[in-house]
Amino acid sequence: MIRFGCSQLVVERLDPLVNPGTLPSPHVHQIVGGNSFNSTMDPATHDLVKESSCTSCTFAEDFSNYWTAVLYFRARNGTYKRVPQFANVGLRAVGGITVYYIPPYDGKTKVTAFKPGFRMLVGDAALRKADGMQRQLCHRCYKSADGAGIPGDSQDGAPCTGSDTQSLPPAPCNGGIRTTITFPTCWDGKNMDSPDHKSHVAYPETGSFESVGTCPDSHPVRLPQLMYEVMWDTRPFNDPDLWPEDGSQPFFWSTGDETGYSQHGDYLFGWKGDALQRALDARCNNAVCKELRVQTSEEAMKCTKAQTAVEDVDGWLERIPGN
């Protein structure tokens, strides 16, 4: 599987997929990838590869944009603070997202890389209950203060298994919270997008991606499994005296959601040429691949851009921006 880090490009209220042209968009996102990211990104005219001069991802041919909601902590006095992030195990990054492109686990079945103009969304920013939540969106509460993500940690295991929860964890997590966002893996083979940004993709009709389940006839093209992991450093907020007196958990997604069910991820494909297909065919492993040009983590960290929707998203705030 291809696994690599993408450092933070910008944190702001922009969403060219769901709210194109809206400045600011309804809630805060953390965005990584190519620096051509903006509020519109019309697929008919915007070429992520040509219009980006750098990428915050360590694979230098990946100018895609990946983004998620942002986690906030609410203090007893009602003010909010954005939760910082830390790099995933084995990676160096400034916040951001760990990105996975996973080929079928049988070691032989081929997948088709995404095409220029392809984009999709998983999850629902308006959801406040488990009913209707898409597959494999979850939170992992790391029990060990210094073992977050380390193989062998008591919480180690496949994403969205064991004690992982769709909702935000109800108790303090000594090692922070990892969120996992997994996208559907079957494509209709025709549409690069759909009105809801979801209908052109689907889940296997039988089984799962992991079991090499069959794609439905309506969506016959097998895609790689795209997955995000985000490491939230909730450790500075673990003092019980900071939590609500009634013991309820104090974290909110930037959607204004304290349940956790609104977790979602957005994707705009932007790999150069056939780079992703070559890497998938070669079954490249982790962040090193002879098929791809790699830049150092330090080079990736230098790729940032200023907010377009300028506002404070990091200080102690009276409200979460947009809420």
Tab-separated table of C-alpha atoms in Angstrom:
chain	number	residue	atom	x	y	z
A	1	MET	CA	0.000	0.000	0.000
A	2	ILE	CA	1.107	3.575	-0.660
A	3	ARG	CA	1.245	5.540	2.607
A	4	PHE	CA	2.668	9.045	2.844
A	5	GLY	CA	2.392	12.295	4.735
A	6	CYS	CA	0.945	15.589	3.535
A	7	SER	CA	1.668	18.606	5.737
A	8	GLN	CA	-0.812	21.386	6.293
A	9	LEU	CA	-1.236	23.691	3.322
A	10	VAL	CA	-3.759	26.018	4.995
A	11	VAL	CA	-6.541	25.966	7.602
A	12	GLU	CA	-9.552	28.020	6.554
A	13	ARG	CA	-13.181	28.128	5.493
A	14	LEU	CA	-12.991	27.092	1.845
A	15	ASP	CA	-14.723	24.172	0.114
A	16	PRO	CA	-14.515	24.178	-3.699
A	17	LEU	CA	-16.318	20.826	-3.864
A	18	VAL	CA	-19.467	21.381	-1.787
A	19	ASN	CA	-19.543	25.209	-1.720
A	20	PRO	CA	-17.671	26.373	-4.833
A	21	GLY	CA	-17.189	30.123	-5.013
A	22	THR	CA	-18.495	30.664	-1.466
A	23	LEU	CA	-16.125	32.805	0.599
A	24	PRO	CA	-16.083	31.871	3.394
A	25	SER	CA	-17.633	28.405	3.310
A	26	PRO	CA	-19.811	27.224	6.231
A	27	HIS	CA	-17.096	25.542	8.339
A	28	VAL	CA	-13.330	25.307	8.801
A	29	HIS	CA	-11.241	22.704	6.967
A	30	GLN	CA	-7.613	21.680	7.084
A	31	ILE	CA	-6.330	21.325	3.533
A	32	VAL	CA	-3.237	19.552	2.203
A	33	GLY	CA	-1.701	18.974	-1.238
A	34	GLY	CA	-1.160	21.255	-4.224
A	35	ASN	CA	-1.001	24.998	-3.663
A	36	SER	CA	-3.444	25.856	-6.474
A	37	PHE	CA	-6.263	25.186	-3.967
A	38	ASN	CA	-8.888	27.940	-4.093
A	39	SER	CA	-12.602	28.541	-3.636
A	40	THR	CA	-13.733	27.521	-7.134
A	41	MET	CA	-11.505	24.935	-8.894
A	42	ASP	CA	-13.905	24.345	-11.811
A	43	PRO	CA	-12.894	20.929	-13.217
A	44	ALA	CA	-13.484	22.213	-16.755
A	45	THR	CA	-10.780	24.860	-16.422
A	46	HIS	CA	-8.656	24.163	-13.348
A	47	ASP	CA	-5.648	21.871	-13.840
A	48	LEU	CA	-4.208	21.082	-10.402
A	49	VAL	CA	-0.908	19.849	-11.845
A	50	LYS	CA	-0.258	22.829	-14.126
A	51	GLU	CA	-1.507	25.478	-11.718
A	52	SER	CA	0.310	24.242	-8.604
A	53	SER	CA	3.910	25.285	-8.015
A	54	CYS	CA	4.383	22.988	-5.019
A	55	THR	CA	2.709	20.258	-2.977
A	56	SER	CA	2.684	19.676	0.768
A	57	CYS	CA	2.788	15.903	0.134
A	58	THR	CA	6.062	13.971	0.034
A	59	PHE	CA	5.299	12.436	-3.366
A	60	ALA	CA	6.275	15.385	-5.539
A	61	GLU	CA	3.986	14.386	-8.445
A	62	ASP	CA	0.864	14.513	-6.283
A	63	PHE	CA	-0.861	17.896	-6.544
A	64	SER	CA	-4.220	16.519	-5.409
A	65	ASN	CA	-6.105	18.276	-2.644
A	66	TYR	CA	-7.311	16.387	0.413
A	67	TRP	CA	-9.258	18.036	3.224
A	68	THR	CA	-11.190	17.313	6.398
A	69	ALA	CA	-13.055	19.149	9.120
A	70	VAL	CA	-11.081	20.495	12.097
A	71	LEU	CA	-11.399	19.477	15.758
A	72	TYR	CA	-12.004	22.089	18.480
A	73	PHE	CA	-11.906	21.903	22.289
A	74	ARG	CA	-14.554	23.785	24.287
A	75	ALA	CA	-13.432	25.066	27.673
A	76	ARG	CA	-15.694	25.379	30.703
A	77	ASN	CA	-16.018	29.128	30.058
A	78	GLY	CA	-17.487	28.381	26.631
A	79	THR	CA	-14.504	29.418	24.503
A	80	TYR	CA	-13.025	27.202	21.795
A	81	LYS	CA	-9.473	26.291	20.805
A	82	ARG	CA	-8.398	24.380	17.676
A	83	VAL	CA	-6.843	21.044	18.622
A	84	PRO	CA	-3.253	20.766	17.317
A	85	GLN	CA	-2.133	17.795	15.261
A	86	PHE	CA	0.939	15.603	15.292
A	87	ALA	CA	2.636	13.463	12.677
A	88	ASN	CA	1.630	9.842	12.288
A	89	VAL	CA	4.088	7.098	13.212
A	90	GLY	CA	7.122	6.936	10.935
A	91	LEU	CA	6.377	10.259	9.233
A	92	ARG	CA	7.532	13.867	9.612
A	93	ALA	CA	4.947	16.546	8.950
A	94	VAL	CA	3.378	19.740	10.207
A	95	GLY	CA	-0.124	18.573	11.089
A	96	GLY	CA	-1.925	17.531	7.951
A	97	ILE	CA	-3.121	14.133	6.772
A	98	THR	CA	-1.626	10.672	6.299
A	99	VAL	CA	-2.839	9.524	2.874
A	100	TYR	CA	-3.199	5.897	1.781
A	101	TYR	CA	-3.831	4.443	-1.678
A	102	ILE	CA	-4.416	0.753	-1.081
A	103	PRO	CA	-4.536	-1.926	-3.807
A	104	PRO	CA	-6.563	-5.123	-3.254
A	105	TYR	CA	-5.191	-7.282	-0.473
A	106	ASP	CA	-4.999	-10.423	-2.607
A	107	GLY	CA	-1.777	-9.128	-4.162
A	108	LYS	CA	-2.906	-9.608	-7.764
A	109	THR	CA	-6.193	-7.852	-8.550
A	110	LYS	CA	-5.669	-4.648	-10.525
A	111	VAL	CA	-7.280	-1.311	-9.817
A	112	THR	CA	-7.820	1.746	-12.004
A	113	ALA	CA	-6.289	5.033	-10.831
A	114	PHE	CA	-8.507	8.101	-10.612
A	115	LYS	CA	-8.684	10.298	-13.728
A	116	PRO	CA	-8.078	14.057	-14.211
A	117	GLY	CA	-11.100	15.982	-12.953
A	118	PHE	CA	-12.154	13.207	-10.576
A	119	ARG	CA	-13.489	14.331	-7.204
A	120	MET	CA	-15.553	12.829	-4.406
A	121	LEU	CA	-16.854	13.288	-0.886
A	122	VAL	CA	-17.437	10.813	1.917
A	123	GLY	CA	-19.368	11.573	5.095
A	124	ASP	CA	-22.011	14.194	5.854
A	125	ALA	CA	-21.279	17.483	7.617
A	126	ALA	CA	-24.924	17.727	8.741
A	127	LEU	CA	-25.127	14.273	10.324
A	128	ARG	CA	-25.638	14.082	14.094
A	129	LYS	CA	-26.514	10.407	14.557
A	130	ALA	CA	-25.005	7.066	13.553
A	131	ASP	CA	-27.919	6.194	11.289
A	132	GLY	CA	-26.926	7.062	7.732
A	133	MET	CA	-23.193	7.260	8.407
A	134	GLN	CA	-21.061	5.809	5.607
A	135	ARG	CA	-18.678	2.910	6.160
A	136	GLN	CA	-15.283	3.101	7.821
A	137	LEU	CA	-15.410	6.585	9.308
A	138	CYS	CA	-14.182	6.335	12.872
A	139	HIS	CA	-12.238	7.662	15.852
A	140	ARG	CA	-9.510	5.793	17.718
A	141	CYS	CA	-8.748	6.747	21.329
A	142	TYR	CA	-5.099	6.034	22.112
A	143	LYS	CA	-4.761	4.915	25.729
A	144	SER	CA	-0.965	5.229	25.895
A	145	ALA	CA	0.477	8.730	26.300
A	146	ASP	CA	3.549	7.929	24.209
A	147	GLY	CA	2.386	5.021	22.058
A	148	ALA	CA	-0.041	6.642	19.653
A	149	GLY	CA	0.073	4.777	16.390
A	150	ILE	CA	3.027	2.594	17.362
A	151	PRO	CA	2.611	-1.063	16.311
A	152	GLY	CA	2.112	-3.127	19.434
A	153	ASP	CA	0.174	-0.408	21.240
A	154	SER	CA	-2.899	-1.855	22.877
A	155	GLN	CA	-5.057	0.076	20.423
A	156	ASP	CA	-3.176	-1.051	17.319
A	157	GLY	CA	-5.192	-2.881	14.684
A	158	ALA	CA	-7.087	-2.377	11.452
A	159	PRO	CA	-8.910	0.967	11.248
A	160	CYS	CA	-12.517	1.052	12.455
A	161	THR	CA	-12.221	-2.233	14.350
A	162	GLY	CA	-11.980	-3.128	18.033
A	163	SER	CA	-12.839	-0.224	20.298
A	164	ASP	CA	-12.833	2.396	17.517
A	165	THR	CA	-16.018	4.458	17.530
A	166	GLN	CA	-18.116	6.367	15.002
A	167	SER	CA	-18.758	8.950	17.713
A	168	LEU	CA	-16.113	11.046	19.429
A	169	PRO	CA	-14.544	9.185	22.379
A	170	PRO	CA	-16.455	9.775	25.638
A	171	ALA	CA	-13.391	9.896	27.926
A	172	PRO	CA	-9.885	11.463	27.848
A	173	CYS	CA	-7.435	9.797	25.438
A	174	ASN	CA	-3.922	9.769	26.911
A	175	GLY	CA	-2.269	9.427	23.504
A	176	GLY	CA	-4.637	11.603	21.482
A	177	ILE	CA	-7.311	10.733	18.924
A	178	ARG	CA	-6.801	9.313	15.455
A	179	THR	CA	-9.571	9.824	12.944
A	180	THR	CA	-9.930	7.587	9.889
A	181	ILE	CA	-11.800	8.505	6.713
A	182	THR	CA	-12.202	5.798	4.048
A	183	PHE	CA	-13.707	6.337	0.595
A	184	PRO	CA	-15.819	4.020	-1.613
A	185	THR	CA	-13.878	1.836	-4.051
A	186	CYS	CA	-16.156	1.269	-7.062
A	187	TRP	CA	-16.688	3.806	-9.879
A	188	ASP	CA	-19.330	4.052	-12.603
A	189	GLY	CA	-16.525	4.461	-15.139
A	190	LYS	CA	-18.066	7.571	-16.727
A	191	ASN	CA	-18.626	10.466	-14.351
A	192	MET	CA	-15.784	12.373	-12.690
A	193	ASP	CA	-18.284	13.826	-10.212
A	194	SER	CA	-21.995	13.748	-9.402
A	195	PRO	CA	-24.415	16.331	-7.959
A	196	ASP	CA	-24.000	14.955	-4.425
A	197	HIS	CA	-20.294	14.143	-5.059
A	198	LYS	CA	-21.052	10.555	-4.003
A	199	SER	CA	-23.351	8.817	-6.495
A	200	HIS	CA	-20.640	8.179	-9.107
A	201	VAL	CA	-18.862	5.901	-6.615
A	202	ALA	CA	-20.122	2.962	-4.549
A	203	TYR	CA	-19.105	0.204	-2.159
A	204	PRO	CA	-18.663	-3.437	-3.228
A	205	GLU	CA	-21.973	-5.214	-3.811
A	206	THR	CA	-20.811	-8.233	-1.829
A	207	GLY	CA	-18.129	-8.491	0.806
A	208	SER	CA	-15.786	-5.533	1.205
A	209	PHE	CA	-12.761	-3.989	-0.432
A	210	GLU	CA	-10.560	-5.940	1.982
A	211	SER	CA	-12.131	-9.231	0.865
A	212	VAL	CA	-11.935	-8.171	-2.825
A	213	GLY	CA	-15.714	-7.957	-2.966
A	214	THR	CA	-17.437	-7.582	-6.336
A	215	CYS	CA	-18.347	-4.088	-7.502
A	216	PRO	CA	-21.999	-3.545	-8.511
A	217	ASP	CA	-22.906	-3.565	-12.217
A	218	SER	CA	-23.753	0.135	-11.970
A	219	HIS	CA	-20.225	0.898	-10.730
A	220	PRO	CA	-18.035	-1.797	-12.311
A	221	VAL	CA	-14.622	-0.112	-12.175
A	222	ARG	CA	-12.511	-1.099	-9.185
A	223	LEU	CA	-10.635	1.836	-7.599
A	224	PRO	CA	-7.821	1.851	-5.051
A	225	GLN	CA	-8.986	2.377	-1.501
A	226	LEU	CA	-8.284	6.001	-0.602
A	227	MET	CA	-7.987	6.513	3.137
A	228	TYR	CA	-7.038	9.446	5.384
A	229	GLU	CA	-5.695	9.311	8.921
A	230	VAL	CA	-5.464	12.433	11.073
A	231	MET	CA	-3.706	12.533	14.444
A	232	TRP	CA	-5.282	14.997	16.895
A	233	ASP	CA	-3.189	15.988	19.905
A	234	THR	CA	-5.874	16.152	22.564
A	235	ARG	CA	-3.305	15.570	25.341
A	236	PRO	CA	-3.084	19.273	26.394
A	237	PHE	CA	-6.806	19.127	27.159
A	238	ASN	CA	-6.903	15.935	29.232
A	239	ASP	CA	-6.969	17.568	32.679
A	240	PRO	CA	-10.359	16.614	34.214
A	241	ASP	CA	-10.624	20.152	35.575
A	242	LEU	CA	-10.830	21.397	31.973
A	243	TRP	CA	-13.675	19.057	31.024
A	244	PRO	CA	-17.342	19.909	31.598
A	245	GLU	CA	-18.457	19.420	35.162
A	246	ASP	CA	-21.056	16.892	34.051
A	247	GLY	CA	-18.283	14.695	32.588
A	248	SER	CA	-19.415	14.998	28.971
A	249	GLN	CA	-16.711	15.047	26.314
A	250	PRO	CA	-15.619	18.589	25.260
A	251	PHE	CA	-14.548	18.173	21.617
A	252	PHE	CA	-16.449	19.509	18.604
A	253	TRP	CA	-15.931	19.166	14.896
A	254	SER	CA	-15.745	22.497	13.078
A	255	THR	CA	-19.241	21.699	11.799
A	256	GLY	CA	-20.449	22.510	15.331
A	257	ASP	CA	-20.892	18.803	16.018
A	258	GLU	CA	-20.064	17.291	19.413
A	259	THR	CA	-21.297	13.808	18.458
A	260	GLY	CA	-18.570	12.996	15.918
A	261	TYR	CA	-20.963	11.722	13.264
A	262	SER	CA	-20.335	14.673	10.934
A	263	GLN	CA	-16.781	13.576	10.189
A	264	HIS	CA	-16.158	13.795	6.434
A	265	GLY	CA	-13.427	13.993	3.817
A	266	ASP	CA	-13.113	15.636	0.394
A	267	TYR	CA	-10.860	14.678	-2.509
A	268	LEU	CA	-9.793	16.345	-5.750
A	269	PHE	CA	-7.499	14.166	-7.868
A	270	GLY	CA	-4.337	15.872	-9.096
A	271	TRP	CA	-1.535	13.381	-9.789
A	272	LYS	CA	0.795	14.156	-12.680
A	273	GLY	CA	0.318	12.006	-15.779
A	274	ASP	CA	0.097	8.278	-15.072
A	275	ALA	CA	2.196	8.453	-11.894
A	276	LEU	CA	-0.479	7.022	-9.603
A	277	GLN	CA	-1.350	4.168	-11.969
A	278	ARG	CA	2.338	3.218	-12.258
A	279	ALA	CA	2.713	3.213	-8.491
A	280	LEU	CA	-0.406	1.089	-8.008
A	281	ASP	CA	0.652	-1.400	-10.694
A	282	ALA	CA	4.071	-1.679	-9.046
A	283	ARG	CA	2.389	-2.154	-5.641
A	284	CYS	CA	4.647	0.447	-4.094
A	285	ASN	CA	4.990	0.231	-0.346
A	286	ASN	CA	4.650	3.159	2.049
A	287	ALA	CA	6.411	6.453	1.234
A	288	VAL	CA	9.209	5.136	-0.989
A	289	CYS	CA	8.510	4.113	-4.585
A	290	LYS	CA	10.924	3.808	-7.489
A	291	GLU	CA	8.072	4.750	-9.825
A	292	LEU	CA	7.585	8.137	-8.162
A	293	ARG	CA	9.599	11.267	-7.492
A	294	VAL	CA	9.915	11.894	-3.770
A	295	GLN	CA	10.640	15.163	-2.001
A	296	THR	CA	11.811	15.437	1.589
A	297	SER	CA	9.366	16.056	4.401
A	298	GLU	CA	11.085	19.394	4.953
A	299	GLU	CA	10.455	20.407	1.339
A	300	ALA	CA	6.816	19.376	1.666
A	301	MET	CA	6.444	21.408	4.863
A	302	LYS	CA	7.550	24.546	3.005
A	303	CYS	CA	4.527	24.356	0.701
A	304	THR	CA	1.935	26.527	2.408
A	305	LYS	CA	-0.422	29.292	1.366
A	306	ALA	CA	-2.094	32.212	3.100
A	307	GLN	CA	-5.769	32.138	3.982
A	308	THR	CA	-8.156	33.460	1.349
A	309	ALA	CA	-11.032	33.660	3.824
A	310	VAL	CA	-8.992	35.551	6.411
A	311	GLU	CA	-10.050	34.983	10.020
A	312	ASP	CA	-8.673	33.687	13.314
A	313	VAL	CA	-9.094	29.919	13.519
A	314	ASP	CA	-6.435	29.231	16.175
A	315	GLY	CA	-6.871	31.548	19.147
A	316	TRP	CA	-9.279	31.117	22.029
A	317	LEU	CA	-12.529	31.879	20.210
A	318	GLU	CA	-15.982	32.784	21.459
A	319	ARG	CA	-17.442	30.492	18.801
A	320	ILE	CA	-16.254	28.053	16.167
A	321	PRO	CA	-15.988	30.014	12.897
A	322	GLY	CA	-19.174	29.657	10.893
A	323	ASN	CA	-21.250	28.433	13.839
